[in-house]
Amino acid sequence: MKTDIIKFKGKEKDKVYLKKISKTLREGGLVVLPTETVYGLGGNGLNKRTCKKIYEAKGRPSDNPLILHIAENSQLDDLVTEIPEVAKKCIDKFWPGPLTIIFKRSEIIPDEATGGLPTVAIREPSNKIAHEILKSVNFPVAAPSANLSGRPSPTKVEHVIEDLNGRVDIIVDGGHSVVGIESTVLDVTVDPPMILRPGKITLEDLQEIDRNITIDSATIDSKSGEVPKSPGQKYRHYAPKADAICFGGRLDKVITEIKKNAEENKDKKIAILATDESYDEYKNLDVKLLINLGSRENLEEVAQNLFDALRKCDEEEVDIIFAEGFELRGMGLSIMNRLLKACSGKVVMRI
Ligand code: TXA
Ligand code: MG
């Protein structure tokens, strides 16, 4: 399949592009669209065959449900059987934006979109291009992250092209995703509501709405032995090809530990994921890749750069990644959730 790559310019031509995108979606085609979190691999979420095509293009197991994206919250009424009070408050405060909410699903949603679950994940993205595209069709757009299954989610169009060129009809270039990690997933079908995947909207943010909201312990401790409540949690996501070790605890000790490990692994190709506060400390080490994720004072920046960094490690074919840890609260917790998955449990925590 030939993939068209389209870049919106905010001009007359965009109307022609938009028509083409909307026609492709209406005809059951696949369109990668930018969102504020990560790029999404979109298709008609009410069409069984299109949902199947999404799984195929991604190489994803079909029991891992998709998120439906909508342009206006009025679309919700047809898609869910109930909108609990807490969901209404979350919608008022956080939509459009990086929050996905799990509802009890209505009958019009095919099993193919939800992996057969009685619930459905829905979100209204804030990205302007995504909004225009979603407004141009009269159905929700199912869109998992636009990466091949098992690779880090794409935050730049180059990442999407790398994974999906030739596997989808259209890729829309929307520049660098501003959030950089996937949306927070909140299940409101359980009492109290539970975060199944942390993101930019943090536990602390959600507890301002309802202080009983909890977080699934499996989001951080994948070895807790609990069955993951979100099917996506059981797969090894965001996986770089190299082994990865994350060091937690006080920054000065983390730096010492990473330097020591780098010395001991001199025969290997090493990548270090550093921050503004530590970058200079590693400068004299003989490593293949030294990446600065940004400032610890600005975890939004760190989140934005994380997946690109993991992909660079793949490109440079490093053997081992040493990553600094972050505090397990606020955005730090969301970043650690992604890092720990990349490290597949090989975590060294020293406090
Ligand atoms: O930011 C995002 O959410 C991006 C952009 C494109 O919107 N999308 C995304 O989709 O990350 P995906 O498919 O890669 O991740 C969806 C997550 C998975 O972990 C999945 O298991 C979970 O949401 N999920 C979806 N429907 C669910 C449901 N009914 N119950 C529990 N978990 C669900
Ligand atoms: Mg994904």
Coordinates of C-alpha atoms and ligand atoms in Angstrom, one line a residue:
M1 CA 0.0 0.0 0.0
K2 CA 1.3 3.5 -0.8
T3 CA 1.1 5.8 2.2
D4 CA 0.4 9.5 1.6
I5 CA 2.1 11.8 4.0
I6 CA 0.2 15.1 4.6
K7 CA 1.3 18.2 6.4
F8 CA -1.3 20.8 7.3
K9 CA -0.2 24.4 6.6
G10 CA -3.2 26.4 7.9
K11 CA -4.1 27.4 4.3
E12 CA -6.7 26.8 1.6
K13 CA -5.0 23.6 0.6
D14 CA -5.8 22.1 4.0
K15 CA -9.5 21.9 3.1
V16 CA -8.6 19.6 0.2
Y17 CA -6.5 17.5 2.6
L18 CA -9.2 17.4 5.2
K19 CA -11.7 16.2 2.6
K20 CA -9.4 13.5 1.5
I21 CA -8.7 12.3 5.1
S22 CA -12.4 12.3 5.9
K23 CA -13.2 10.3 2.7
T24 CA -10.5 7.8 3.5
L25 CA -11.9 7.3 7.0
R26 CA -15.5 7.0 5.8
E27 CA -14.4 4.4 3.3
G28 CA -12.9 2.3 6.1
G29 CA -9.3 3.4 5.5
L30 CA -6.5 4.0 8.1
V31 CA -5.2 7.5 8.9
V32 CA -2.5 8.3 11.4
L33 CA -3.4 11.5 13.1
P34 CA -1.4 13.7 15.5
T35 CA -2.8 14.1 19.1
E36 CA -1.4 16.1 22.0
T37 CA -0.2 12.9 23.7
V38 CA 1.3 10.7 20.9
Y39 CA 0.3 9.9 17.3
G40 CA -2.7 7.6 16.8
L41 CA -3.5 5.0 14.2
G42 CA -7.1 5.9 13.4
G43 CA -10.0 4.2 11.7
N44 CA -13.8 4.0 12.0
G45 CA -14.4 2.7 15.5
L46 CA -17.9 1.5 14.7
N47 CA -16.7 -0.6 11.7
K48 CA -15.7 -4.2 12.6
R49 CA -13.5 -4.6 9.5
T50 CA -11.7 -1.4 10.1
C51 CA -11.0 -2.3 13.7
K52 CA -9.5 -5.6 12.5
K53 CA -7.3 -3.7 10.0
I54 CA -6.0 -1.4 12.8
Y55 CA -4.8 -4.5 14.8
E56 CA -3.2 -5.9 11.7
A57 CA -1.4 -2.7 10.7
K58 CA 0.0 -2.5 14.3
G59 CA 0.7 -6.1 14.7
R60 CA -1.2 -6.0 17.9
P61 CA -3.1 -8.8 19.8
S62 CA -6.8 -8.2 19.2
D63 CA -7.7 -8.7 22.9
N64 CA -6.1 -5.3 23.7
P65 CA -9.0 -2.8 23.3
L66 CA -8.8 0.5 21.4
I67 CA -9.6 4.0 22.5
L68 CA -12.4 5.8 20.7
H69 CA -11.7 9.5 19.9
I70 CA -14.5 12.0 19.6
A71 CA -14.8 15.7 18.6
E72 CA -17.6 16.8 21.0
N73 CA -18.7 15.3 24.3
S74 CA -22.3 15.2 23.0
Q75 CA -21.2 12.1 20.9
L76 CA -20.9 10.2 24.2
D77 CA -24.6 9.6 24.6
D78 CA -24.7 7.1 21.7
L79 CA -21.6 5.3 22.8
V80 CA -22.1 4.6 26.5
T81 CA -25.0 3.4 28.7
E82 CA -24.2 5.6 31.7
I83 CA -22.2 8.8 32.5
P84 CA -21.5 8.7 36.2
E85 CA -21.3 12.0 38.1
V86 CA -17.5 11.7 38.6
A87 CA -17.1 11.3 34.8
K88 CA -19.1 14.4 34.2
K89 CA -16.8 16.4 36.5
C90 CA -13.7 15.0 34.8
I91 CA -15.1 15.8 31.4
D92 CA -15.8 19.4 32.4
K93 CA -12.4 19.9 33.8
F94 CA -10.1 17.8 31.5
W95 CA -11.7 17.5 28.1
P96 CA -10.6 18.2 25.5
G97 CA -7.3 16.8 26.7
P98 CA -5.1 13.8 27.7
L99 CA -7.6 11.9 29.7
T100 CA -9.3 8.7 28.6
I101 CA -12.4 7.5 30.4
I102 CA -13.7 3.9 30.6
F103 CA -17.5 3.7 30.5
K104 CA -20.0 0.9 30.1
R105 CA -20.4 0.5 26.4
S106 CA -23.6 0.8 24.3
E107 CA -24.7 -1.8 21.8
I108 CA -23.5 0.1 18.7
I109 CA -19.8 -0.5 19.6
P110 CA -18.5 -3.7 18.0
D111 CA -16.6 -6.3 20.0
E112 CA -13.7 -5.8 17.7
A113 CA -13.1 -2.3 19.2
T114 CA -13.1 -3.4 22.8
G115 CA -11.6 -6.8 22.6
G116 CA -15.0 -8.2 23.7
L117 CA -15.0 -6.2 27.0
P118 CA -18.4 -4.8 28.3
T119 CA -16.6 -1.4 28.7
V120 CA -15.2 1.2 26.2
A121 CA -12.4 3.7 26.5
I122 CA -13.2 7.2 25.1
R123 CA -11.3 10.4 24.8
E124 CA -11.7 13.9 23.3
P125 CA -8.2 15.1 22.2
S126 CA -7.3 18.8 22.3
N127 CA -4.9 18.8 19.3
K128 CA -6.4 21.1 16.7
I129 CA -5.7 18.9 13.7
A130 CA -7.1 15.9 15.5
H131 CA -10.2 17.9 16.3
E132 CA -10.7 19.0 12.7
I133 CA -10.4 15.4 11.5
L134 CA -12.7 14.0 14.1
K135 CA -15.3 16.8 13.4
S136 CA -15.3 15.8 9.7
V137 CA -16.7 12.4 10.3
N138 CA -19.9 11.3 12.1
F139 CA -18.4 8.3 13.9
P140 CA -15.8 7.9 16.7
V141 CA -12.3 7.2 15.5
A142 CA -10.6 4.2 17.1
A143 CA -6.9 5.0 17.5
P144 CA -4.2 3.1 19.4
S145 CA -0.8 4.7 19.5
A146 CA 0.6 4.7 16.0
N147 CA 3.6 2.4 16.7
L148 CA 4.2 -1.2 15.7
S149 CA 3.2 -3.3 18.7
G150 CA 6.1 -3.4 21.3
R151 CA 7.8 -0.3 20.1
P152 CA 7.8 3.1 22.0
S153 CA 4.8 5.3 21.1
P154 CA 5.5 7.8 18.3
T155 CA 5.9 11.4 19.3
K156 CA 7.4 12.6 16.0
V157 CA 6.2 11.9 12.4
E158 CA 9.6 10.3 11.7
H159 CA 8.7 7.6 14.3
V160 CA 5.4 6.9 12.6
I161 CA 7.0 6.7 9.1
E162 CA 9.6 4.3 10.5
D163 CA 6.9 1.9 11.9
L164 CA 3.9 2.3 9.6
N165 CA 4.9 3.6 6.2
G166 CA 3.2 1.3 3.6
R167 CA 0.8 -0.1 6.3
V168 CA -1.7 2.8 6.4
D169 CA -3.4 5.0 3.8
I170 CA -2.4 8.4 5.2
I171 CA 0.0 9.8 7.8
V172 CA -0.8 13.4 9.0
D173 CA 2.3 15.2 10.1
G174 CA 1.5 17.4 13.1
G175 CA 5.0 18.0 14.4
H176 CA 6.3 17.0 17.8
S177 CA 3.6 15.8 20.3
V178 CA 3.4 18.2 23.2
V179 CA 2.7 15.8 26.0
G180 CA 4.8 12.9 24.8
I181 CA 3.3 10.1 26.8
E182 CA -0.1 8.5 26.3
S183 CA -3.2 9.7 28.0
T184 CA -4.2 8.9 31.6
V185 CA -6.7 6.1 31.6
L186 CA -9.4 6.4 34.2
D187 CA -12.0 3.6 34.8
V188 CA -15.3 5.0 36.2
T189 CA -17.2 1.7 35.9
V190 CA -15.6 0.7 39.3
D191 CA -16.2 2.3 42.7
P192 CA -14.0 4.1 43.6
P193 CA -12.8 5.1 40.1
M194 CA -9.3 3.8 39.3
I195 CA -6.4 5.0 37.2
L196 CA -5.3 2.1 35.0
R197 CA -2.6 4.1 33.2
P198 CA -1.0 7.3 34.6
G199 CA -0.3 10.3 32.3
K200 CA -0.2 14.0 32.2
I201 CA -3.5 14.2 34.2
T202 CA -2.1 12.9 37.5
L203 CA -3.6 11.1 40.4
E204 CA -3.3 14.3 42.4
D205 CA -5.2 16.2 39.6
L206 CA -8.0 13.6 39.7
Q207 CA -8.2 13.5 43.4
E208 CA -9.1 17.2 43.4
I209 CA -12.3 16.0 41.7
D210 CA -12.9 12.9 43.9
R211 CA -10.4 12.2 46.7
N212 CA -11.4 8.5 46.6
I213 CA -9.9 7.9 43.1
T214 CA -7.2 5.3 43.3
I215 CA -4.5 4.0 41.1
D216 CA -4.0 0.4 40.0
S217 CA -0.9 -0.9 41.8
A218 CA 0.1 -2.8 38.7
T219 CA 1.0 0.5 37.0
I220 CA 4.2 0.6 38.9
D221 CA 4.8 -2.8 40.3
S222 CA 4.4 -5.2 37.4
K223 CA 5.6 -8.0 39.6
S224 CA 2.9 -7.5 42.3
G225 CA 1.2 -10.7 41.0
E226 CA -2.1 -8.9 40.4
V227 CA -3.9 -9.5 37.1
P228 CA -3.7 -6.2 35.2
K229 CA -7.1 -4.6 34.9
S230 CA -6.2 -2.8 31.6
P231 CA -5.3 -5.4 29.0
G232 CA -2.6 -3.2 27.7
Q233 CA -0.7 -3.4 31.0
K234 CA 0.2 -7.0 30.5
Y235 CA 2.2 -6.5 27.3
R236 CA 5.8 -5.4 27.3
H237 CA 5.3 -1.9 25.9
Y238 CA 7.8 0.8 25.0
A239 CA 10.4 -1.8 24.7
P240 CA 13.8 -0.7 23.5
K241 CA 15.9 -3.5 22.0
A242 CA 18.6 -3.0 24.6
D243 CA 18.5 -4.1 28.2
A244 CA 17.6 -1.2 30.4
I245 CA 18.3 -0.5 34.1
C246 CA 16.7 2.3 36.0
F247 CA 18.3 3.7 39.1
G248 CA 16.1 5.3 41.7
G249 CA 16.8 7.3 44.9
R250 CA 18.9 10.4 45.7
L251 CA 20.4 12.0 42.6
D252 CA 24.0 12.1 43.8
K253 CA 23.9 8.4 44.6
V254 CA 22.2 7.6 41.3
I255 CA 25.0 9.5 39.4
T256 CA 27.7 7.6 41.3
E257 CA 26.0 4.3 40.6
I258 CA 25.5 5.0 36.9
K259 CA 29.2 6.0 36.5
K260 CA 30.3 2.8 38.3
N261 CA 28.1 0.7 36.1
A262 CA 29.3 2.5 33.0
E263 CA 32.9 1.7 33.9
E264 CA 32.1 -1.9 34.6
N265 CA 30.4 -2.3 31.2
K266 CA 33.0 -0.6 29.1
D267 CA 33.0 -3.5 26.6
K268 CA 29.3 -2.7 25.8
K269 CA 27.6 0.0 23.8
I270 CA 26.0 2.1 26.6
A271 CA 23.3 4.8 26.6
I272 CA 22.7 7.0 29.6
L273 CA 19.4 8.9 30.0
A274 CA 20.3 11.9 32.1
T275 CA 18.7 15.2 33.1
D276 CA 19.9 18.9 33.1
E277 CA 20.9 18.5 36.7
S278 CA 23.2 15.5 36.0
Y279 CA 24.3 15.7 32.4
D280 CA 27.7 17.3 32.9
E281 CA 28.6 14.5 35.4
Y282 CA 28.6 11.9 32.6
K283 CA 30.4 14.0 29.9
N284 CA 33.8 12.3 30.4
L285 CA 32.5 8.8 30.2
D286 CA 33.1 6.7 27.1
V287 CA 29.5 5.9 26.2
K288 CA 27.8 5.6 22.8
L289 CA 24.8 7.8 23.7
L290 CA 24.3 10.5 26.4
I291 CA 20.8 11.9 26.2
N292 CA 19.5 14.8 28.2
L293 CA 15.8 14.4 28.8
G294 CA 15.4 17.9 30.3
S295 CA 15.1 19.4 33.7
R296 CA 13.9 17.6 36.8
E297 CA 12.1 20.9 37.6
N298 CA 10.1 20.5 34.4
L299 CA 8.9 16.9 34.1
E300 CA 6.6 17.9 31.2
E301 CA 9.8 18.3 29.2
V302 CA 11.2 15.0 30.3
A303 CA 7.9 13.2 29.3
Q304 CA 8.0 14.9 25.9
N305 CA 11.5 13.6 25.2
L306 CA 11.3 10.1 26.7
F307 CA 10.0 8.0 23.8
D308 CA 12.3 9.7 21.3
A309 CA 15.2 8.9 23.5
L310 CA 14.2 5.2 23.7
R311 CA 14.0 5.1 19.9
K312 CA 17.4 6.7 19.6
C313 CA 18.8 3.9 21.7
D314 CA 17.4 1.4 19.2
E315 CA 18.8 3.4 16.2
E316 CA 22.3 3.4 17.7
E317 CA 21.9 -0.3 18.6
V318 CA 23.1 0.2 22.1
D319 CA 23.4 -3.0 24.3
I320 CA 22.4 -1.4 27.6
I321 CA 20.6 1.7 28.8
F322 CA 21.2 3.3 32.2
A323 CA 18.3 5.5 33.2
E324 CA 17.9 7.9 36.1
G325 CA 14.7 7.4 38.1
F326 CA 12.1 10.0 39.1
E327 CA 10.0 10.5 42.2
L328 CA 6.8 8.4 42.2
R329 CA 4.4 11.2 42.3
G330 CA 2.8 13.7 39.9
M331 CA 4.2 13.4 36.4
G332 CA 7.2 11.5 37.9
L333 CA 4.9 8.5 38.5
S334 CA 3.7 8.6 34.9
I335 CA 7.3 8.8 33.6
M336 CA 8.4 5.9 35.9
N337 CA 5.5 3.8 34.7
R338 CA 6.8 4.0 31.1
L339 CA 10.5 3.6 32.1
L340 CA 9.8 0.6 34.3
K341 CA 8.0 -1.1 31.4
A342 CA 11.0 -0.4 29.2
C343 CA 13.2 -1.8 31.9
S344 CA 10.8 -4.8 32.1
G345 CA 11.3 -5.0 35.9
K346 CA 15.1 -4.7 35.9
V347 CA 15.1 -1.9 38.3
V348 CA 17.7 -0.9 40.8
M349 CA 16.1 1.2 43.5
R350 CA 18.3 2.8 46.2
I351 CA 16.9 5.3 48.6
Ligands
TXA1 O1 -2.9 9.1 24.4 C1 -3.4 8.1 24.1 O2 -4.3 7.5 24.8 C2 -3.1 7.5 22.6 C3 -3.6 8.6 21.6 C4 -3.4 8.1 20.2 O3 -4.9 8.9 21.9 N1 -3.7 6.3 22.4 C5 -3.2 5.1 23.1 O4 -3.9 4.0 22.7 O5 -2.3 5.1 23.8 P1 -3.4 2.5 23.1 O6 -4.4 1.6 22.3 O7 -2.0 2.4 22.7 O8 -3.6 2.4 24.6 C6 -4.9 2.2 25.1 C7 -4.8 1.7 26.5 C8 -4.4 0.2 26.5 O9 -3.5 0.0 27.6 C9 -5.7 -0.5 26.7 O10 -5.5 -1.8 27.3 C10 -6.5 0.4 27.6 O11 -6.2 1.7 27.1 N2 -7.9 0.2 27.4 C11 -8.7 0.5 26.3 N3 -10.0 0.1 26.5 C12 -10.1 -0.4 27.7 C13 -11.1 -0.9 28.5 N4 -12.4 -1.0 28.0 N5 -10.8 -1.3 29.8 C14 -9.6 -1.2 30.2 N6 -8.5 -0.7 29.6 C15 -8.8 -0.3 28.3
MG2 MG 0.1 1.9 22.8

